[in-house]
XYZ file of C-alpha atoms in Angstrom:
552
model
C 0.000 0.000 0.000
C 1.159 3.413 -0.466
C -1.358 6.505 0.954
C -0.426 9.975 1.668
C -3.761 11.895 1.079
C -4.512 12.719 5.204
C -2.186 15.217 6.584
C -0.942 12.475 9.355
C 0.303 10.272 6.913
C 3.705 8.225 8.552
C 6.719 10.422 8.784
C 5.236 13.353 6.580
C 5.865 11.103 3.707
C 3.354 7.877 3.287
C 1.409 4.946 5.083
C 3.035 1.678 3.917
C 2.307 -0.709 6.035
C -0.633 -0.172 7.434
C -2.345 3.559 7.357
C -1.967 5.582 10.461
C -6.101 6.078 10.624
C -6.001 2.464 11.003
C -6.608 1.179 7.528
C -5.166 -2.236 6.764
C -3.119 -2.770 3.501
C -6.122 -4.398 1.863
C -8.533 -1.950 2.498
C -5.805 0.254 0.621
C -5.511 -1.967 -2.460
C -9.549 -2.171 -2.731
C -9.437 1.473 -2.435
C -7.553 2.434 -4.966
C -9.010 0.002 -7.364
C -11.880 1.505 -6.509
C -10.738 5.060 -7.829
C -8.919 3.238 -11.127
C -12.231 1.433 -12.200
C -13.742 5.237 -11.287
C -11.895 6.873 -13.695
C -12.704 4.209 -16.352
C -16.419 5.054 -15.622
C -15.721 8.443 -16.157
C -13.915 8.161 -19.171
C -17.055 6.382 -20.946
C -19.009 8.542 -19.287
C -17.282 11.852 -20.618
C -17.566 10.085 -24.466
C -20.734 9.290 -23.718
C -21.388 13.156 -22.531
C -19.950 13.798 -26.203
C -22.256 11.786 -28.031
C -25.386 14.083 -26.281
C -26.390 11.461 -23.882
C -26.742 12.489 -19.969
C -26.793 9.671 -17.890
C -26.762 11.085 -13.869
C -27.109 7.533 -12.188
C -23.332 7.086 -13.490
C -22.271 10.525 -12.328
C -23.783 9.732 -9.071
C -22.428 6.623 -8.715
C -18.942 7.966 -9.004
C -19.563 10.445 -6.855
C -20.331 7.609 -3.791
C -17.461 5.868 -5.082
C -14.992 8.596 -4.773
C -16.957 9.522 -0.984
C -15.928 5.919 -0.117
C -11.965 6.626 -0.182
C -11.579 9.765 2.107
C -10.238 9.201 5.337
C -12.003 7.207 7.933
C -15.286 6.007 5.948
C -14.873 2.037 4.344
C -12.626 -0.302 6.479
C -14.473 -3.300 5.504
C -13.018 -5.120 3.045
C -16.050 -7.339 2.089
C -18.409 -3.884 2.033
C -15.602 -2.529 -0.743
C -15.452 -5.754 -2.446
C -19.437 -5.231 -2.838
C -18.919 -1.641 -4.038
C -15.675 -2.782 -6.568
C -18.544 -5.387 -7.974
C -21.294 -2.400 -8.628
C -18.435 -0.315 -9.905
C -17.870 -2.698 -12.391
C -21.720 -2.871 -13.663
C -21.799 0.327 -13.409
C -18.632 0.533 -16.236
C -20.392 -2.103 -18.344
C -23.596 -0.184 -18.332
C -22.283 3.014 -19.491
C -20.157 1.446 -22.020
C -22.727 -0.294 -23.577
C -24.708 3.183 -23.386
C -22.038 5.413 -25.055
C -21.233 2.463 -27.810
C -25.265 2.131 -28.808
C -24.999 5.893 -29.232
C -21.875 5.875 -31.245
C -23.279 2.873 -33.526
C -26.590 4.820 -33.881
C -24.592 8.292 -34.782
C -21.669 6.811 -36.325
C -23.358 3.664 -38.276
C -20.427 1.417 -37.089
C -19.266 0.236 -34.348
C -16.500 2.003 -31.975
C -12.892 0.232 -31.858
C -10.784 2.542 -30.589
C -8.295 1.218 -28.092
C -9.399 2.154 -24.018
C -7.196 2.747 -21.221
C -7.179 -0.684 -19.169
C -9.397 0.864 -16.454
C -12.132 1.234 -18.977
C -11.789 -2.438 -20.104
C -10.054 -4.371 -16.952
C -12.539 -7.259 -15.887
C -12.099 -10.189 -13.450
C -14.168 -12.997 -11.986
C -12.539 -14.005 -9.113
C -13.564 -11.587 -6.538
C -11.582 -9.736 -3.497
C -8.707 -11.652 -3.850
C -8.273 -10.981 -7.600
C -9.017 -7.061 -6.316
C -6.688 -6.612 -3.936
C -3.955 -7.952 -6.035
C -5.466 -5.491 -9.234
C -5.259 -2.798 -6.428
C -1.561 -3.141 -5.547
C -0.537 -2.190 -9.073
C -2.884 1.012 -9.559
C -2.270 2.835 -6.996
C -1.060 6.227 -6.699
C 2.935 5.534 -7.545
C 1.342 4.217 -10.551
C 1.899 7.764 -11.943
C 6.019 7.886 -12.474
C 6.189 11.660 -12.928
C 6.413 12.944 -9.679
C 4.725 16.571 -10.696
C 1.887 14.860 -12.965
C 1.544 12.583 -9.938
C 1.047 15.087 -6.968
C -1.640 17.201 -9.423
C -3.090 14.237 -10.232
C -3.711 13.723 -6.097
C -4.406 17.008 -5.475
C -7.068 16.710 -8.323
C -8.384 13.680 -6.514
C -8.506 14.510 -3.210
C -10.319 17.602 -4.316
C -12.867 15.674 -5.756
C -13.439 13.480 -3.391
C -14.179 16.371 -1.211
C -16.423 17.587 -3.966
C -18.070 14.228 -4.271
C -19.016 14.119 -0.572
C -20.548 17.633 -0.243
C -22.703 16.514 -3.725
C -23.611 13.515 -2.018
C -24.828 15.002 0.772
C -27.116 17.227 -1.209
C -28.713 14.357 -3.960
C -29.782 12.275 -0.668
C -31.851 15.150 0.602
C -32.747 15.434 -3.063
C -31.201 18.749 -4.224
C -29.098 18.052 -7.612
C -26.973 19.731 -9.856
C -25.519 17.574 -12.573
C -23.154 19.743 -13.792
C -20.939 18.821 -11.068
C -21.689 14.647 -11.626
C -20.036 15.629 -15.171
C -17.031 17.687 -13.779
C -16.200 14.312 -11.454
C -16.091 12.431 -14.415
C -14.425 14.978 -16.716
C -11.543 15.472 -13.733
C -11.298 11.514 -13.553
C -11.082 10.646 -17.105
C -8.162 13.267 -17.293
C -6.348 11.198 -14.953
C -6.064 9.008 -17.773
C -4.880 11.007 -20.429
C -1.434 10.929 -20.552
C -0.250 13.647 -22.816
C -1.841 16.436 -20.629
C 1.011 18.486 -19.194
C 1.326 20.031 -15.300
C -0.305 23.479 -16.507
C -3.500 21.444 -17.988
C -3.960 20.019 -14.446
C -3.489 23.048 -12.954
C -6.293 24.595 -14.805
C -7.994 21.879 -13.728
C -7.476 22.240 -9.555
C -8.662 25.720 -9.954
C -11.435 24.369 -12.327
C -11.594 21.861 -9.224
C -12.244 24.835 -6.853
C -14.912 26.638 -8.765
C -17.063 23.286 -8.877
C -16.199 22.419 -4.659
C -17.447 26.203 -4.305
C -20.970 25.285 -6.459
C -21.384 21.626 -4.426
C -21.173 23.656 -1.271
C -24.039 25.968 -2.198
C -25.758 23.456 -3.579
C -25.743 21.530 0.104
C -26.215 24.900 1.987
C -29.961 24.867 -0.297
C -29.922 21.210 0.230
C -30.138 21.609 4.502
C -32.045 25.071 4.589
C -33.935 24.063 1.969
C -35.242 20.746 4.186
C -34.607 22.149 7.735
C -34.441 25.964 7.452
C -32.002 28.642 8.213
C -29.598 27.889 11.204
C -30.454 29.942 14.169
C -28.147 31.434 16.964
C -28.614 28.327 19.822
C -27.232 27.301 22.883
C -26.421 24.040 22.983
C -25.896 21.596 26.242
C -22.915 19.353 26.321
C -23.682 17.159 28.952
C -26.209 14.406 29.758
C -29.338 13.906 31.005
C -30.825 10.766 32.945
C -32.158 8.162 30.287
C -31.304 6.071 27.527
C -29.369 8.046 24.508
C -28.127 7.663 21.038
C -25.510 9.605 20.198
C -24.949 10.179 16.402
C -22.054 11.600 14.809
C -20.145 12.081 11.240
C -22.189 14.658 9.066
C -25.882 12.789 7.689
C -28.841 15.864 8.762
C -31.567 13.146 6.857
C -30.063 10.541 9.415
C -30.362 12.629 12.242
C -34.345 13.469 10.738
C -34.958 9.960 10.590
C -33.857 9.027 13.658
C -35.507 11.643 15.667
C -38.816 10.735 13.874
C -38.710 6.752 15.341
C -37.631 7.769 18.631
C -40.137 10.337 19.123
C -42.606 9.406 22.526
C -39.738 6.275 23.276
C -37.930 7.814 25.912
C -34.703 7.976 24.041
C -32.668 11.318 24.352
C -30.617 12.068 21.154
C -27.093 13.395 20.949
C -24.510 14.777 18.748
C -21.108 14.223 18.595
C -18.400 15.955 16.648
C -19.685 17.676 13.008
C -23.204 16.845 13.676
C -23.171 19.483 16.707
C -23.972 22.409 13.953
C -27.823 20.240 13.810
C -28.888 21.356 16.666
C -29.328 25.042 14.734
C -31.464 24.102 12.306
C -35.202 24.524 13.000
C -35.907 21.570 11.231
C -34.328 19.712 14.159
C -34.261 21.525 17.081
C -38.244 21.267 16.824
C -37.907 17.929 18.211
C -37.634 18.195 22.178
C -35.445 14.855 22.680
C -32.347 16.484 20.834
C -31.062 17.413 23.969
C -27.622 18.252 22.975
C -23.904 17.803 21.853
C -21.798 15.145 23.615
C -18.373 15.063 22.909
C -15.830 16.941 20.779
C -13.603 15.857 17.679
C -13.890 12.614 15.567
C -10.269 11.855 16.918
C -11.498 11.935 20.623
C -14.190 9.463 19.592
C -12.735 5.676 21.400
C -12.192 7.596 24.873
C -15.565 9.650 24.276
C -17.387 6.524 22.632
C -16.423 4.326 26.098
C -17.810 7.314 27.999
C -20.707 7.415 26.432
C -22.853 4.378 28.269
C -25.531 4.690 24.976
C -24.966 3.066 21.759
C -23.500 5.269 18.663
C -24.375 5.749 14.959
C -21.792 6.970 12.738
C -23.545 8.228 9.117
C -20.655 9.331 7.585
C -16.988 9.835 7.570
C -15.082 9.823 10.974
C -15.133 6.725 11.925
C -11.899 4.907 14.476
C -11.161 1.283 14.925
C -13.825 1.100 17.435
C -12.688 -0.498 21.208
C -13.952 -3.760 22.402
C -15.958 -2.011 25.574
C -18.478 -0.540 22.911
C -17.577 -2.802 19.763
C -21.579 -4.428 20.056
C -22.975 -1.183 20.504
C -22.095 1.455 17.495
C -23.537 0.960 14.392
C -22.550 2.535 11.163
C -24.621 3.602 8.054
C -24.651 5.066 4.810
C -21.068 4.487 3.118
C -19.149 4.024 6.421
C -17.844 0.455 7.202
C -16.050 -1.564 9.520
C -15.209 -5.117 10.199
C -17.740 -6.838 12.255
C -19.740 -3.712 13.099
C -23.456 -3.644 12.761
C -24.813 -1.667 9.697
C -28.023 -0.069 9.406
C -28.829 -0.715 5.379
C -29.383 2.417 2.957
C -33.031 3.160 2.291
C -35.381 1.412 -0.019
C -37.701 2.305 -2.490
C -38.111 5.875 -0.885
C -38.905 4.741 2.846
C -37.226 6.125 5.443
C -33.953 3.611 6.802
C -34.735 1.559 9.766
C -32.928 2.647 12.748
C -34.998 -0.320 15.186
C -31.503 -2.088 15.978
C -29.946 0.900 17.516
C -33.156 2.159 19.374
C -33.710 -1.403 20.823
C -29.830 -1.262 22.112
C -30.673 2.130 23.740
C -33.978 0.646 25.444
C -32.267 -2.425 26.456
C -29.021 -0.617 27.898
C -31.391 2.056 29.286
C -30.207 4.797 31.451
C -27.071 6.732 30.562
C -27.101 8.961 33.491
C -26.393 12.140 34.010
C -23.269 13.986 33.202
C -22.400 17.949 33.848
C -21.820 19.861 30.757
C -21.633 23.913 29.691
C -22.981 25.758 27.220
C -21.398 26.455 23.516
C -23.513 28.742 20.697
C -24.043 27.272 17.223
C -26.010 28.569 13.947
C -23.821 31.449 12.855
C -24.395 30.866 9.296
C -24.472 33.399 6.632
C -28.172 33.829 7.152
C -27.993 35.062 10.801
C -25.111 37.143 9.997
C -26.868 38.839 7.596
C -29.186 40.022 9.816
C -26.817 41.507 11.810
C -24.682 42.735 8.529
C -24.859 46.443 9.591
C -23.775 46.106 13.040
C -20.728 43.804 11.890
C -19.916 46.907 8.979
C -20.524 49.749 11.645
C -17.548 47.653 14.163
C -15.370 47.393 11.575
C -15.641 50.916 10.375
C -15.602 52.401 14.104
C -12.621 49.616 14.664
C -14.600 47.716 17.244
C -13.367 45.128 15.038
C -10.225 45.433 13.592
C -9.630 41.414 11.441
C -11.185 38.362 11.189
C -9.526 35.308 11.536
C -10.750 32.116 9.448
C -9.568 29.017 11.686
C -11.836 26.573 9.734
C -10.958 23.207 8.291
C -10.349 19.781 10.413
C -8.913 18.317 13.746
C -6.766 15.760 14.522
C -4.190 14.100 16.842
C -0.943 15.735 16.108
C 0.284 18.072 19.015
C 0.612 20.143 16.892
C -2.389 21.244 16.510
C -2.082 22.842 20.121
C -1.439 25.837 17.629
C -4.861 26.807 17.234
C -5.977 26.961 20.719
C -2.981 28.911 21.790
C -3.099 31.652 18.855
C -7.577 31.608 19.494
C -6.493 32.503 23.442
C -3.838 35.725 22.364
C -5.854 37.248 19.407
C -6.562 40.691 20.398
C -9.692 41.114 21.567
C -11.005 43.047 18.886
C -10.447 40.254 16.711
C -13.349 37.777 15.571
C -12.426 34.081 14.815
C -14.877 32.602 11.844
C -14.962 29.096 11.597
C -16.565 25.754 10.323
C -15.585 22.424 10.492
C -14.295 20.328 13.481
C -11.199 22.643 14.040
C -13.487 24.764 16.096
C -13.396 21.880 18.836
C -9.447 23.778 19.660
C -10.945 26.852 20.721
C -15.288 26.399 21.307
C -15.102 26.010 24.617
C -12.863 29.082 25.514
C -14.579 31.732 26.988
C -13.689 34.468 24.455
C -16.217 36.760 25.148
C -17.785 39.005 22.422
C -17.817 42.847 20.193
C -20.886 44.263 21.126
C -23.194 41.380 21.154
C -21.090 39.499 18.342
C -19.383 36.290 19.234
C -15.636 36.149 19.381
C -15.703 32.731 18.072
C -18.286 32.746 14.817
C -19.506 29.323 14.091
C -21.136 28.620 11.117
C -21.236 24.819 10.927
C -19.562 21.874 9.816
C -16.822 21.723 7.204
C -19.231 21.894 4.398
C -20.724 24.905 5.838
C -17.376 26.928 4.657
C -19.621 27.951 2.163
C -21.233 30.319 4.868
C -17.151 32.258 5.431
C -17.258 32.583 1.663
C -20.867 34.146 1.090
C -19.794 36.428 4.466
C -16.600 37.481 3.243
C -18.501 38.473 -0.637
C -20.372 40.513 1.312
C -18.117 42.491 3.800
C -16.187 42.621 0.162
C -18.858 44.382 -1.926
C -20.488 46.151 1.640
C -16.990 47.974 1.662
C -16.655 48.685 -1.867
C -13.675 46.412 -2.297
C -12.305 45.083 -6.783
C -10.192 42.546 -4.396
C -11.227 39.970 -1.680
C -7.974 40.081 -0.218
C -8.114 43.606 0.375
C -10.587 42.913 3.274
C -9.425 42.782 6.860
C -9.258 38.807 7.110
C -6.768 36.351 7.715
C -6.654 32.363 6.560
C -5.265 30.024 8.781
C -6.822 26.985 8.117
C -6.228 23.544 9.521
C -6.554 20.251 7.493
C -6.725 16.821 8.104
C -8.424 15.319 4.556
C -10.114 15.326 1.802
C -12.976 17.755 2.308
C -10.502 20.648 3.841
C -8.771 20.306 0.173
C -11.771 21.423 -1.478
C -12.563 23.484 0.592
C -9.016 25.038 -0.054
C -8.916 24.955 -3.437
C -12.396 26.898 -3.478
C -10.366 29.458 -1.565
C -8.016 29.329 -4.390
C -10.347 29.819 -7.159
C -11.779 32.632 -5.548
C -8.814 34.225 -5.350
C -7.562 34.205 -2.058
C -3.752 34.529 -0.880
C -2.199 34.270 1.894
C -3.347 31.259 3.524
C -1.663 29.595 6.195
C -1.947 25.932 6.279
C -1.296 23.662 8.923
C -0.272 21.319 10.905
C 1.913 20.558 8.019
C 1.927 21.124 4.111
C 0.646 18.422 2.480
C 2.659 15.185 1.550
C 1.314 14.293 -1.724
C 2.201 18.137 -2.934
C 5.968 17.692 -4.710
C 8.730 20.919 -4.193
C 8.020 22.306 -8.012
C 3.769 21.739 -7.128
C 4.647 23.471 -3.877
C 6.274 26.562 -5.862
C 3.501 26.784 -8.418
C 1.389 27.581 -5.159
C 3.551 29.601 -3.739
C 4.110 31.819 -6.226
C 0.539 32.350 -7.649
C -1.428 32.346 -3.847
C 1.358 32.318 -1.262
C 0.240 29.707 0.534
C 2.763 29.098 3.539
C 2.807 26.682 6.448
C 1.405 27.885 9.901
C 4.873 29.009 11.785
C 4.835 29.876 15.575
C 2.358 31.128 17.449
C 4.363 33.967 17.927
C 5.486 34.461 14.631
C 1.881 34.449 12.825
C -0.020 36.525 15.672
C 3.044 39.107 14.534
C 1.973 38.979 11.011
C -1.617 38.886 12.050
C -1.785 42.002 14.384
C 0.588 43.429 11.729
């Protein structure tokens, strides 16, 4: 195996043996089969494209193919072996589509020779796969420049797949991005295109992550209405509890709906704690809260937890023995030997009874002392308040924001953010979304005339919230250039989805960003100057050295 794509990849350079989020060599190999027999899909689906056929159940299928490789979703090897066998149908399909259209256009029949991962087939299951696996994976790119665009292509989409996902399962669609996926993929195996065509392409990359986050922010306020400001409880209460985490709202809905009357009291954990701001949800008196903090807390906070857990998405840790038999995963997330609640069916909602009959049975949780943190700071509620955030800045209530969005993790490094959060001046404001918030949420940072020091406006995906804010300080002020407005980036990433989210920030024009903990592995020295140059992205330094260049 060979996987650098999460920034805590083994000794800055690559997982080999085994991955350090826990994912076992064969899981690797399925993987990035997985992605090859993607980008063969996407290839027939781009010629298909050509010939003036749309087809979205393809694009949609690479979409939840490419969601299934970030970080932390599918460690079960027979789940991927499953998904490797659909991928493959899937191919067939749209090959057969594309060639009827070519023989019906054309009045012959196509022959022109197909990279192998438009044409690779084999009968002999998992084993055959993981073997396939071992020889397509990322070093199967020699060039090291070609290879790290190629990733940084990737792992955009993936990020872009995930958001789109999100959105087509609470039925909001845009195809437009299903047919960028593919078009991205296919590229991937073209190999006369040179570094500057995939260039054009990450930026291309960033303008579609920046339309599959609006397209989610219609998808959730479309179904559950704009977030409002709420205080949310991080403790217990006395009772059986579920506590759900990873980033599913339609999970969450369904959920709530079956345990409604039982007794149950409903938690979040980790990105899910931006739910309990939407109307949608809140409406339903058993969410009582947010347990928890960070996905990477999640076996100590898990074993805490007395209830059983449901993780719909992303996230996910090779889950202890003391609470092995009571989480359950969902959706696209899998692990060895771990219950799964199926997808839906035919339009019903899924059926959560095996997790609410472990809460019943295991019964009361008991109660456990918590404070009180403020979500639902989206772009909606700070529009309301637009004028009083313009009149600060003017008066120089407020002199910078600070984006400190993105993801958490393990590495001590990451200390970082809750030091520089504590010694910001206090006439700076902090925006953020994502999990990195969990560094600095529970300070007590006080506020600028009624407005929160720390401005929350959701989970990762909800970045797109810190963009529509900053278009509108940018034209409220009168501004040609974003980065002439009084914000700083320091963002923090751990995978995939930050990387969209990044590149958005690069297609809209941003500079300046600090990234941390560390640059990113699969990004080569001449990839690295490319950046540089054009957006002058830089790694996070010192504390002291970036609060100098902040205040500055």
């Amino acid at each position: 195996m060979f996987c650098f794509q999460c920034s805590e990849t083994m000794k800055g350079t690559g997982c080999t043996v085994q991955g350090i989020c826990g994912k076992e060599p064969e899981v690797a190999d399925l993987q990035d089969l997985l992605i090859w027999i993607l980008k063969g899909i996407s290839l027939w689906g781009v010629k298909t494209q050509e010939m003036g056929v749309k087809d979205s159940e393809t694009g949609l299928y690479v979409a939840e193919g490419l969601f299934t490789t970030i970080t932390n979703v599918d460690f079960d090897p027979e789940s991927l072996g499953k998904k490797i066998d659909r991928a493959l149908n899937v191919r067939r399909r749209i090959e057969r589509i594309f060639k009827e259209a070519y023989r019906k256009e054309k009045g012959k029949e196509f022959s022109e020779p197909m990279p192998e991962a438009c044409t690779w087939e084999s009968s002999r299951g998992v084993e055959s796969y993981k073997a396939k696996g071992a020889q397509v994976g990322v070093l199967d790119t020699q060039d090291e420049d070609i290879r790290s665009l190629r990733e940084l292509l990737t792992y955009g989409l993936k990020g872009i797949a995930a958001y789109t996902d999100h959105a087509y399962i609470l039925k909001h669609s845009d195809n437009s991005i299903l047919d960028f996926l593919q078009e991205a993929l296919a590229s991937c195996l073209n190999d006369s295109l040179t570094a500057e065509d995939y260039v054009a392409l990450v930026l291309k990359a960033g303008e579609y992550a920046v339309k599959a986050m609006a397209l989610l922010d219609e998808a959730n306020t479309g179904s559950y209405g704009n977030p409002e400001i709420t205080s949310v409880y991080t403790g217990t209460y006395e009772g059986p509890g579920i506590l759900v985490s990873g980033h599913d709202l339609l999970d969450l809905e369904e959920l709530l709906k079956q345990t409604e009357g039982k007794g149950i009291n409903i938690y979040t954990h980790g990105e899910m704690l931006p739910a309990n701001g939407y109307p949608g949800l809140k409406k339903f008196s058993h969410l009582r809260g947010n347990f928890g903090t960070s996905w990477y807390n999640q076996q100590k906070e898990f074993e805490e937890f007395k209830g059983p857990i449901l993780m719909t998405t992303n996230c996910i840790q090779r889950p202890r023995e003391s609470y092995k038999d009571k989480i359950f995963t969902t959706g696209l997330v899998g692990w060895p030997e771990v219950s799964h609640i199926p997808n839906r069916v035919d339009g019903k909602e899924k059926d959560f009874t095996p997790i609410i009959e472990k809460a019943l049975e295991i019964g009361d949780i008991g109660a456990r002392p918590g404070k009180k943190i403020v979500v639902g700071l989206a772009h909606d509620q700070l529009s309301k308040v637009s004028d009083k955030i313009i009149d600060a800045v003017k008066t120089g209530a407020i002199k910078k924001f600070v984006v400190m969005g993105g993801c958490d993790g393990h590495a001590k490094e990451r200390q970082y953010y809750t030091d520089l959060a504590e010694r910001l001046p206090k006439d700076m404001v902090i925006l953020t979304a994502g999990c990195a918030k969990y560094r600095y949420n529970m300070l007590d940072l006080g506020d600028i005339g009624g407005i929160p020091r720390v401005v929350d406006a959701g989970q990762c995906n909800d970045s797109y919230s810190l963009v529509v804010t900053a278009l509108k300080l940018k034209e409220a002020f009168g501004l040609d250039d974003i980065n002439d407005l009084p914000i700083e980036y320091d963002i923090a990433w751990y995978e995939q989805k930050a990387v969209a989210v990044l590149l958005a920030l690069l297609y809209m024009g941003v500079k300046g960003i600090r990234l941390g903990p560390v640059l990113p592995a699969f990004i080569s020295p001449n990839v690295l100057k490319v950046l540089v140059e054009n957006f002058d992205i830089k790694p996070i330094r010192t504390v002291e050295e970036d609060l100098s260049e902040i205040v500055g």
